[in-house]
mmCIF file of C-alpha atoms and ligand atoms in Angstrom:
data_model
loop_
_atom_site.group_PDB
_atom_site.id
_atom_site.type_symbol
_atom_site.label_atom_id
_atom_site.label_comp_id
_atom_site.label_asym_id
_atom_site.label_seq_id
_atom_site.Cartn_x
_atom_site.Cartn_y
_atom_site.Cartn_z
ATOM 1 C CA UNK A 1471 122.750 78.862 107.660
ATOM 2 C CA UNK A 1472 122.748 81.072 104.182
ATOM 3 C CA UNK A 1473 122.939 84.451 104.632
ATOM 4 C CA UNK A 1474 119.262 85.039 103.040
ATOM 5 C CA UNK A 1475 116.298 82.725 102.965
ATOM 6 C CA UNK A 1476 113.747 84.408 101.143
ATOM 7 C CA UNK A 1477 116.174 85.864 98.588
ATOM 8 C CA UNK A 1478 119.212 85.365 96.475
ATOM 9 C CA UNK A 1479 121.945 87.872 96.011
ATOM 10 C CA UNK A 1480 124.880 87.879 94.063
ATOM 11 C CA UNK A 1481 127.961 89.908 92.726
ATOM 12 C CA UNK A 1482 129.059 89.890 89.013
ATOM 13 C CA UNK A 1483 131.098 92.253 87.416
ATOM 14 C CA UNK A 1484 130.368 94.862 89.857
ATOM 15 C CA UNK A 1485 126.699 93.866 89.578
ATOM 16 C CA UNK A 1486 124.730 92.906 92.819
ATOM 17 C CA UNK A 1487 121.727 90.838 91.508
ATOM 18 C CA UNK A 1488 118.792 90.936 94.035
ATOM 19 C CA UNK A 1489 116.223 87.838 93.236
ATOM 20 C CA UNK A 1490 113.568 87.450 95.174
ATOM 21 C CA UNK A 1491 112.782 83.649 95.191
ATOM 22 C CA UNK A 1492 109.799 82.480 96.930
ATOM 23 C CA UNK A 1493 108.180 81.468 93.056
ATOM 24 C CA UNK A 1494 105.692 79.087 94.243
ATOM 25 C CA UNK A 1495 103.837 82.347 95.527
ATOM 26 C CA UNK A 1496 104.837 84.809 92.806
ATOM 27 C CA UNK A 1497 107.780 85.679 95.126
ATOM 28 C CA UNK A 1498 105.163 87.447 97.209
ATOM 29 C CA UNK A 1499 106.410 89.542 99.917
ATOM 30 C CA UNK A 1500 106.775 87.972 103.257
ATOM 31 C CA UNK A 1501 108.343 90.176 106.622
ATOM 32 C CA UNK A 1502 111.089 88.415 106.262
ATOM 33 C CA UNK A 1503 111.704 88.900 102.961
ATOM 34 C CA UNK A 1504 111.076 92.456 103.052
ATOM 35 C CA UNK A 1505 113.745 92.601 105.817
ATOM 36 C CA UNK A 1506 116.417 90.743 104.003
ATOM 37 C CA UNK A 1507 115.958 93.064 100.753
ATOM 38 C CA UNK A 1508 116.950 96.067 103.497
ATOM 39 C CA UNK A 1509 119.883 94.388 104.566
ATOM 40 C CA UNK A 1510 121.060 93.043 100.867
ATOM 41 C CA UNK A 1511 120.590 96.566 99.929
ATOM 42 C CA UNK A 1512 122.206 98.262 102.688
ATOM 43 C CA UNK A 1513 125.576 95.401 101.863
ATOM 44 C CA UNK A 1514 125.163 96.754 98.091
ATOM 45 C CA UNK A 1515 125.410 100.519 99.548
ATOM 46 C CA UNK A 1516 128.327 99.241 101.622
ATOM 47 C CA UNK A 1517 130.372 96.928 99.042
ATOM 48 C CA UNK A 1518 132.859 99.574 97.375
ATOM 49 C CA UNK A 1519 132.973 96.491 94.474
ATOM 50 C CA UNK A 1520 128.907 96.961 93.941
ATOM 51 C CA UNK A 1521 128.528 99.881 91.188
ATOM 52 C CA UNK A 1522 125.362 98.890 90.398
ATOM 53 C CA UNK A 1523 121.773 97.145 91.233
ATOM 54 C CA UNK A 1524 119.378 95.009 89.505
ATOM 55 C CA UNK A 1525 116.190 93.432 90.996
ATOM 56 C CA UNK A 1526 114.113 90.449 89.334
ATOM 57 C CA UNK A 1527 111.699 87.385 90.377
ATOM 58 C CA UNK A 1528 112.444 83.664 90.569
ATOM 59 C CA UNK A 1529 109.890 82.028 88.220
ATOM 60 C CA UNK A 1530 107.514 82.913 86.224
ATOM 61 C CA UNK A 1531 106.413 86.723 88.534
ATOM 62 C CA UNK A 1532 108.780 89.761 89.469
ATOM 63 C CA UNK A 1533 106.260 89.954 92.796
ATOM 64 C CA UNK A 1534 102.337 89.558 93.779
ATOM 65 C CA UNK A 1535 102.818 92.403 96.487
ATOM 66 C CA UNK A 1536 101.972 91.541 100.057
ATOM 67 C CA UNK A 1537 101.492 87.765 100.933
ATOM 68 C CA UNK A 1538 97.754 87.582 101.002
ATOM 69 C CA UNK A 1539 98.620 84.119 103.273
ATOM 70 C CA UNK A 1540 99.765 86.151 105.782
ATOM 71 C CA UNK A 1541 96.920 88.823 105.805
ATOM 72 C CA UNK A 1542 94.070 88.815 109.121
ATOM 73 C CA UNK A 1543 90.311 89.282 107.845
ATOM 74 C CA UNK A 1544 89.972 92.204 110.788
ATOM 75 C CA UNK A 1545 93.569 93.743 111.617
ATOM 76 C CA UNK A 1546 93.914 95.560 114.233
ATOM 77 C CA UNK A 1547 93.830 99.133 115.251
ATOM 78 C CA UNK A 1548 97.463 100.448 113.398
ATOM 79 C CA UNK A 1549 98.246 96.990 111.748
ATOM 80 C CA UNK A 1550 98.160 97.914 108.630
ATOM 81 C CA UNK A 1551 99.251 101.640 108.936
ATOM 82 C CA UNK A 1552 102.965 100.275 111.185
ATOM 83 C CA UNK A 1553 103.202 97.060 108.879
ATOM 84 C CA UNK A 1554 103.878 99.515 106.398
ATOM 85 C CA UNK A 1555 106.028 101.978 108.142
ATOM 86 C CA UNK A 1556 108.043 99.355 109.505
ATOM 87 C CA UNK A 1557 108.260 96.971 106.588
ATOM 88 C CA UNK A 1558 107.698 98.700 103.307
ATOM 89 C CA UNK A 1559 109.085 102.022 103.970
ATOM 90 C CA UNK A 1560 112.400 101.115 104.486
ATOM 91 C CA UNK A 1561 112.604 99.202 101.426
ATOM 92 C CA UNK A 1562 111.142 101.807 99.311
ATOM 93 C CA UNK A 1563 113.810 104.562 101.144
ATOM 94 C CA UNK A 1564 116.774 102.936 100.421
ATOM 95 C CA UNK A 1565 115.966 102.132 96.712
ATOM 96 C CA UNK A 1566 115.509 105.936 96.376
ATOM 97 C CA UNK A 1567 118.550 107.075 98.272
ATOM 98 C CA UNK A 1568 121.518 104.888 97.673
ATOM 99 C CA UNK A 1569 123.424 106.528 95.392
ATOM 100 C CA UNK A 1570 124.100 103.202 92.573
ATOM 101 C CA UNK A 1571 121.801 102.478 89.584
ATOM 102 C CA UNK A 1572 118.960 100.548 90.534
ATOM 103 C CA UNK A 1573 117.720 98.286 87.720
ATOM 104 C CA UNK A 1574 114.353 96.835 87.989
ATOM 105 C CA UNK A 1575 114.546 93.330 85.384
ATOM 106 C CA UNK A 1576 110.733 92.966 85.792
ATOM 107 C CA UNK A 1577 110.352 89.249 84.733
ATOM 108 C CA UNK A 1578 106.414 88.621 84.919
ATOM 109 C CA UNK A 1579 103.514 90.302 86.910
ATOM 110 C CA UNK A 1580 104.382 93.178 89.509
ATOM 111 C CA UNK A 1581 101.910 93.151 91.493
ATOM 112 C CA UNK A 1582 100.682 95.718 94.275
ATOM 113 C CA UNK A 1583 103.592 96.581 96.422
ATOM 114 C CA UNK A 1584 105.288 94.632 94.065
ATOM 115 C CA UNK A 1585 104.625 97.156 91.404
ATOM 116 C CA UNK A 1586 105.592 99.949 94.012
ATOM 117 C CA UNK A 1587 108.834 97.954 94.039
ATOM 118 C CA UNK A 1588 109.504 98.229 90.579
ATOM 119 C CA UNK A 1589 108.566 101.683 90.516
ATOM 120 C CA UNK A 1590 110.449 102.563 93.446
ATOM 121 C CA UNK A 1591 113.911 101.168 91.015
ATOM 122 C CA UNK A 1592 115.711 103.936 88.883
ATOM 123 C CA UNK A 1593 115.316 102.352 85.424
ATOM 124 C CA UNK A 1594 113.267 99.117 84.095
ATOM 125 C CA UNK A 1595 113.753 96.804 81.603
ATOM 126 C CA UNK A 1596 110.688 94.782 81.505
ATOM 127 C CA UNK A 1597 109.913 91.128 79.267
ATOM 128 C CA UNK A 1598 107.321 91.779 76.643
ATOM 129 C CA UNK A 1599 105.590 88.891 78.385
ATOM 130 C CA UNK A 1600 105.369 90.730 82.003
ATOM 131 C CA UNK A 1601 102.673 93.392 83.526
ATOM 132 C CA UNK A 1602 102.022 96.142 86.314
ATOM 133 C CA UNK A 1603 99.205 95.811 87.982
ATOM 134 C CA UNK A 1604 98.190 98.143 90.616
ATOM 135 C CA UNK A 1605 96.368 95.281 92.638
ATOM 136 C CA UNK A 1606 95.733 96.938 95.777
ATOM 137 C CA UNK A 1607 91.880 98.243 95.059
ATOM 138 C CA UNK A 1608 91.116 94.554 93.658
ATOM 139 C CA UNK A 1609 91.217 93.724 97.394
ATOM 140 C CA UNK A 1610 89.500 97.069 98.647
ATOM 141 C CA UNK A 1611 93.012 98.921 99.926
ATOM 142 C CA UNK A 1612 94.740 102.055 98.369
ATOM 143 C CA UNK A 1613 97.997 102.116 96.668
ATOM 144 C CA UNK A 1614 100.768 102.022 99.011
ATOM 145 C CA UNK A 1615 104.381 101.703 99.484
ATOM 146 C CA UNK A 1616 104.969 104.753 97.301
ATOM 147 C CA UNK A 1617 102.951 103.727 94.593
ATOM 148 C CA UNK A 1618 100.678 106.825 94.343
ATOM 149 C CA UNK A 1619 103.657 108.876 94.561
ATOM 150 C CA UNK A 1620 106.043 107.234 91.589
ATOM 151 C CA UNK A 1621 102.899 106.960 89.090
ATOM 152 C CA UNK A 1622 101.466 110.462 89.699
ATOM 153 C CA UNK A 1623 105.043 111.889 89.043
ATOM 154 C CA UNK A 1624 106.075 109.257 86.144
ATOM 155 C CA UNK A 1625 102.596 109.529 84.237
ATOM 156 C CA UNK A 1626 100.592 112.487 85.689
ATOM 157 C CA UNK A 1627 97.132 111.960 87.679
ATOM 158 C CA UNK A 1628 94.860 111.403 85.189
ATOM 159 C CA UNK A 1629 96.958 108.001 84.081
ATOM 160 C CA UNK A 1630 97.622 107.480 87.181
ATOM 161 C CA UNK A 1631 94.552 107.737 88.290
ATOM 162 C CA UNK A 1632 92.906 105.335 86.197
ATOM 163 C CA UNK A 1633 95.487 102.981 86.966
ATOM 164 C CA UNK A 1634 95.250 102.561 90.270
ATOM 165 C CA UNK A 1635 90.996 102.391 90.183
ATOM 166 C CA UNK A 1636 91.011 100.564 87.136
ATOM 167 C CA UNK A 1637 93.183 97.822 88.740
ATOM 168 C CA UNK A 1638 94.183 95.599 85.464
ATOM 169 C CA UNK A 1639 97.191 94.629 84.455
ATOM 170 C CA UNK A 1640 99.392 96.608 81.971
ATOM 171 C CA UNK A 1641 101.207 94.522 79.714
ATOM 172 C CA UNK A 1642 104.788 95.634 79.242
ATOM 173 C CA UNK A 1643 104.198 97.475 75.675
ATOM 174 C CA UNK A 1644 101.448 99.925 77.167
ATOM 175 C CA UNK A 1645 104.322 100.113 80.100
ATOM 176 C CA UNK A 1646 106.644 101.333 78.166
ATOM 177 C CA UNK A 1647 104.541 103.674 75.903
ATOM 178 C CA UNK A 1648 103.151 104.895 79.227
ATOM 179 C CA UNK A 1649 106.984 105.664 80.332
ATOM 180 C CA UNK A 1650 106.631 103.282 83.242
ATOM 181 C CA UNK A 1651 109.213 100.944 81.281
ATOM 182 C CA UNK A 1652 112.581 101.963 79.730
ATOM 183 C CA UNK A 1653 113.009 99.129 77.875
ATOM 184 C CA UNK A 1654 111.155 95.514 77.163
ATOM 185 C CA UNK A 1655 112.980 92.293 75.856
ATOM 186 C CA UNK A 1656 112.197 88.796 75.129
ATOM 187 C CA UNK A 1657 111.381 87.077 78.285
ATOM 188 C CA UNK A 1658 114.243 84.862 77.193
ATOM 189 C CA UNK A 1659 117.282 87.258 76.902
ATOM 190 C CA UNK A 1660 115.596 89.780 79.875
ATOM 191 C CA UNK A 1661 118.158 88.695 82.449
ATOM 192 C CA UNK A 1662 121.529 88.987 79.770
ATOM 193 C CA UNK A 1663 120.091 92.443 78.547
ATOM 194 C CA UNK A 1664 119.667 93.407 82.235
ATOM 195 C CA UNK A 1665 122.972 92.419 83.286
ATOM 196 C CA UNK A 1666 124.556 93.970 80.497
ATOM 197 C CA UNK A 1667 122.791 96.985 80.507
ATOM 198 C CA UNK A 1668 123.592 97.629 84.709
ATOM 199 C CA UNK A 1669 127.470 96.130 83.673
ATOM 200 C CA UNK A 1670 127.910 99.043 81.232
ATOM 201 C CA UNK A 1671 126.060 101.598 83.880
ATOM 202 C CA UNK A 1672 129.061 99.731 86.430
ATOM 203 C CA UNK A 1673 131.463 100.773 84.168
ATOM 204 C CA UNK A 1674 130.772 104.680 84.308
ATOM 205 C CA UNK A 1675 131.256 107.408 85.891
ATOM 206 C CA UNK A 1676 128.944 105.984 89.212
ATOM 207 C CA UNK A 1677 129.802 108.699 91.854
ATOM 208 C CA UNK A 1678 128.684 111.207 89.566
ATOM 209 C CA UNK A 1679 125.243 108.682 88.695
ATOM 210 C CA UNK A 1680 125.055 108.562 92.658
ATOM 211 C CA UNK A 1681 125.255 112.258 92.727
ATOM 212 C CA UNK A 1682 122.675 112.493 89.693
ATOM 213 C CA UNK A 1683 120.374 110.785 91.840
ATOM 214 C CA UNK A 1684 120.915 112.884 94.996
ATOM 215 C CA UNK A 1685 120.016 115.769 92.417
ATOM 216 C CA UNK A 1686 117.217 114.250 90.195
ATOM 217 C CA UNK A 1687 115.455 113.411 93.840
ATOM 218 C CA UNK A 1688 116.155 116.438 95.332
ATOM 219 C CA UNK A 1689 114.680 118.166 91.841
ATOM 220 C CA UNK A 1690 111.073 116.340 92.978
ATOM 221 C CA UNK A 1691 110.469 118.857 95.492
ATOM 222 C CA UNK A 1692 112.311 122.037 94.484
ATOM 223 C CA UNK A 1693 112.499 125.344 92.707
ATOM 224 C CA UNK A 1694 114.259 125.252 89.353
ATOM 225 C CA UNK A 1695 116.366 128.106 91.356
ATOM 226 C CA UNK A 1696 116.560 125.912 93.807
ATOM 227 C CA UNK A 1697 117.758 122.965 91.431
ATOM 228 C CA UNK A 1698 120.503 125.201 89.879
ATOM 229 C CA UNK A 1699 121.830 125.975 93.132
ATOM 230 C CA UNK A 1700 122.165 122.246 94.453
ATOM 231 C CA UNK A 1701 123.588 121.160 91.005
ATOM 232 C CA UNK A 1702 126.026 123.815 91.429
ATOM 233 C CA UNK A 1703 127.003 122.376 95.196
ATOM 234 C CA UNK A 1704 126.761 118.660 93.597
ATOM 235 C CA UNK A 1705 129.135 119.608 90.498
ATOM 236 C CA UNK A 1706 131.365 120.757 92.941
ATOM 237 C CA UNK A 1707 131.517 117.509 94.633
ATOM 238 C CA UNK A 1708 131.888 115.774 91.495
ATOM 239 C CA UNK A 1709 134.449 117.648 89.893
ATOM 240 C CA UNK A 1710 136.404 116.441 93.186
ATOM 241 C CA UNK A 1711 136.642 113.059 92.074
ATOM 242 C CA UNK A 1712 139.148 110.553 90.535
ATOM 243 C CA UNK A 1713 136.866 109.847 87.510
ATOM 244 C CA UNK A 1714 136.282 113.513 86.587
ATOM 245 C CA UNK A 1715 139.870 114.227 86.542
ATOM 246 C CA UNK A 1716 140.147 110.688 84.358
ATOM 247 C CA UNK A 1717 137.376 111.276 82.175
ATOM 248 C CA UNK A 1718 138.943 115.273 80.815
ATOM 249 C CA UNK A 1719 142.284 113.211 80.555
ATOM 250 C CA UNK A 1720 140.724 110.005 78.654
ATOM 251 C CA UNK A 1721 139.233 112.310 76.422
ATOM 252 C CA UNK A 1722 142.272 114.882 75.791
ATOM 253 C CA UNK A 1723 144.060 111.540 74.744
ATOM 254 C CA UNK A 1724 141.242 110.772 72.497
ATOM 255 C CA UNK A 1725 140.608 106.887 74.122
ATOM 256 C CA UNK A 1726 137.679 105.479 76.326
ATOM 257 C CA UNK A 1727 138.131 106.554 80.308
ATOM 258 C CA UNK A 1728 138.885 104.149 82.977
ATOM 259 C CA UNK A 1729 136.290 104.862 85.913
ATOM 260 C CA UNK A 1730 136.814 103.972 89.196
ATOM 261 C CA UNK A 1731 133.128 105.530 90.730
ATOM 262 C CA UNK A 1732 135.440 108.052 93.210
HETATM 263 O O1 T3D B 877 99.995 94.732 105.599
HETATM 264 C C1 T3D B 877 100.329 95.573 104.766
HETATM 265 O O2 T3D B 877 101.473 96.026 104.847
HETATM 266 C C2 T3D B 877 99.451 96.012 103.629
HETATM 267 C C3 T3D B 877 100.222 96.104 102.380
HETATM 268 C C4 T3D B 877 99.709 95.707 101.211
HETATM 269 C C5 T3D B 877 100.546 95.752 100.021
HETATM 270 C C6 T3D B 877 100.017 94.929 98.888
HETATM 271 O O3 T3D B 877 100.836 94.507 98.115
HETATM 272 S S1 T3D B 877 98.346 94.655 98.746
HETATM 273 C C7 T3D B 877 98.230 93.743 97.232
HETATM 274 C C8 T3D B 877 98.554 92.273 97.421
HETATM 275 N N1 T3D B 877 98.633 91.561 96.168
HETATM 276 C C9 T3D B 877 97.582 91.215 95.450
HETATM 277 O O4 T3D B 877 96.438 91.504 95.770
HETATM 278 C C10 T3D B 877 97.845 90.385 94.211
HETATM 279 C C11 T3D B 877 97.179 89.018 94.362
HETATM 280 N N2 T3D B 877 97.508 88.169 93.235
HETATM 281 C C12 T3D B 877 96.907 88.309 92.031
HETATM 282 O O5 T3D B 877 96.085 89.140 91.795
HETATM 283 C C13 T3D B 877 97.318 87.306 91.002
HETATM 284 O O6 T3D B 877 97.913 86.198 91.635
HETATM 285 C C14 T3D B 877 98.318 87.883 89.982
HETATM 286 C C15 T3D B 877 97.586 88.872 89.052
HETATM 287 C C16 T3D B 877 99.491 88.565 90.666
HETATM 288 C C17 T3D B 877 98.887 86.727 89.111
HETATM 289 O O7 T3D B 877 97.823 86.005 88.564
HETATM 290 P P1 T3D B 877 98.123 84.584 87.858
HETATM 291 O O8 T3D B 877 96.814 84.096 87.309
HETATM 292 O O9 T3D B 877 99.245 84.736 86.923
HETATM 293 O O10 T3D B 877 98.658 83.636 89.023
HETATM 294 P P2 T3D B 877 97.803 82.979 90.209
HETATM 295 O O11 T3D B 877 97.357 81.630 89.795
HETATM 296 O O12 T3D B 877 96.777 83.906 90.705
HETATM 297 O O13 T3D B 877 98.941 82.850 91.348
HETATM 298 C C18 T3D B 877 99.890 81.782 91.323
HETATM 299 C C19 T3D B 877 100.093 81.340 92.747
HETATM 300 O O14 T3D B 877 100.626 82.429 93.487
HETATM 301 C C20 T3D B 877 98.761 80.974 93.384
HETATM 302 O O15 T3D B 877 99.013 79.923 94.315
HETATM 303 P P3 T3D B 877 98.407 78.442 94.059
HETATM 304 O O16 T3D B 877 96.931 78.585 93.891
HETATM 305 O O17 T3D B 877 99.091 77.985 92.796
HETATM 306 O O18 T3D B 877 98.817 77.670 95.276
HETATM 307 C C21 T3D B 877 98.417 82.242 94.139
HETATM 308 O O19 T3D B 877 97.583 82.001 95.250
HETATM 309 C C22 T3D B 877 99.785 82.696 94.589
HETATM 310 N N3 T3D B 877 99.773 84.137 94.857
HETATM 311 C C23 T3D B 877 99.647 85.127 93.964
HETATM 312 N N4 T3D B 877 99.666 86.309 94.565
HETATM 313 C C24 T3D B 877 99.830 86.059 95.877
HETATM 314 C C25 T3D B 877 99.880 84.672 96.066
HETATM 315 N N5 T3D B 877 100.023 84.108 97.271
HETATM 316 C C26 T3D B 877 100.098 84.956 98.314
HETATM 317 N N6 T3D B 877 100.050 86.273 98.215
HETATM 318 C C27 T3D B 877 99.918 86.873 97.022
HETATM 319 N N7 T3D B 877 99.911 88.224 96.932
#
């Protein structure tokens, strides 16, 4: 029996590639795929030899949100509200808090919590060919699984706003105008672009990028004083490491450093 069904995950170069690979339905989310993203990333957390994340779609969509299969016509009191808690929150947690670079390679539509996946990543490349869509109100339900939260903070309320009530797709150039995309790239070299772009994030300094994160996430909900004070605590930390002590000597000796990511 493979280790994952409703995925495919793989280590390259210090890479772990998350694909999620049902493609026949836009690699829409089931429970059990949700579940076995939580457990591939909680083995990337885990595998000293993972320094880095990237997340894409089998096929021709990144991922259509929810299974609408799989959806009753009347749920129940609370279905909705603990499918959420107990599926989709966990997901969207750990993206945020472990401490490796989280690469979305969004490969064709995100769609609804799909697009709150994608959001939920630290950086994304996305094909010129692929779009966001925030589907949920298509289908008379409100953003969820953190969407409301990333796209308020990554493009303010009135753009996020519209968005979300608006409810069409936004092809990858608006995306990245918009800030929602870091980079785009022919749908045919997405996936070597990705992988090279989260091989050369492998290669850095990735405790200090894990601490960067602890910081920049932190910085969400603080004071600037407050942000000086637990970069101070954080710096401390870093300058504790193997790689800081590597990186002042690599560049005394005037050649590229050697990190280790501790
Ligand atoms: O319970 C809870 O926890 C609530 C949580 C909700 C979170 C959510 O994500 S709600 C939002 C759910 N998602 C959607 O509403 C998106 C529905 N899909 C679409 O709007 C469109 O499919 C797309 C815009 C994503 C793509 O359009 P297009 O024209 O490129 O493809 P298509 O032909 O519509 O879809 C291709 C196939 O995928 C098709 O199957 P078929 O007809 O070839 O057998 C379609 O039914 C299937 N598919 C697409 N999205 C889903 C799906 N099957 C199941 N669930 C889907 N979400």
């Amino acid at each position: 029996m493979p280790e994952y069904e409703t995925i495919l995950y793989d280590v390259t170069n210090a890479v772990a590639t998350l694909t999620l690979n049902r493609p026949e339905r836009l690699n829409a989310f089931t429970d059990q795929m949700l579940a076995e993203i939580v457990k591939s990333l909680k083995q990337a957390e885990q595998d000293e030899a993972v320094r880095a994340l990237l997340v894409t779609g089998a096929g021709r969509g990144f991922c259509a949100g929810q299974d609408l299969g799989s959806f009753q016509d009347s749920p129940s009191d609370n279905q909705l509200y603990e499918h959420i808690m107990e599926h989709y929150r966990p997901m969207i947690k750990m993206l945020r808090s472990i401490e490796k670079p989280v690469i979305a390679a969004v490969n064709g539509v995100a769609a609804g919590a799909g697009a709150s996946l994608a959001l939920a990543c630290d950086l994304r490349i996305m094909a010129t060919t692929a779009s966001l869509l925030q589907a949920f109100g298509n289908i008379g339900l409100v953003p969820d699984s953190g969407s409301t939260w990333f796209l308020v903070r990554q493009v303010g309320f009135g753009r996020a706003f519209e968005i979300a009530v608006e409810g069409e797709r936004i092809p990858a150039k608006r995306c990245l105008e918009l800030g929602l995309a870091n980079r785009l790239a022919e749908p045919e070299t997405l996936m070597a672009e990705a992988r090279a772009w989260a091989a050369k994030l492998a290669g850095r300094a990735t405790y200090a990028i894990g601490l960067t994160k602890r910081a920049m996430n932190r910085a969400l909900t603080s004071t600037l004083l407050e942000a000086i004070e637990y970069e101070a605590h954080l710096q401390q930390l870093a300058a504790g490491s193997q790689d800081f002590v590597e990186g002042v000597q690599a560049f005394r000796e005037k050649r590229a450093a050697v990190f280790k990511g501790k």
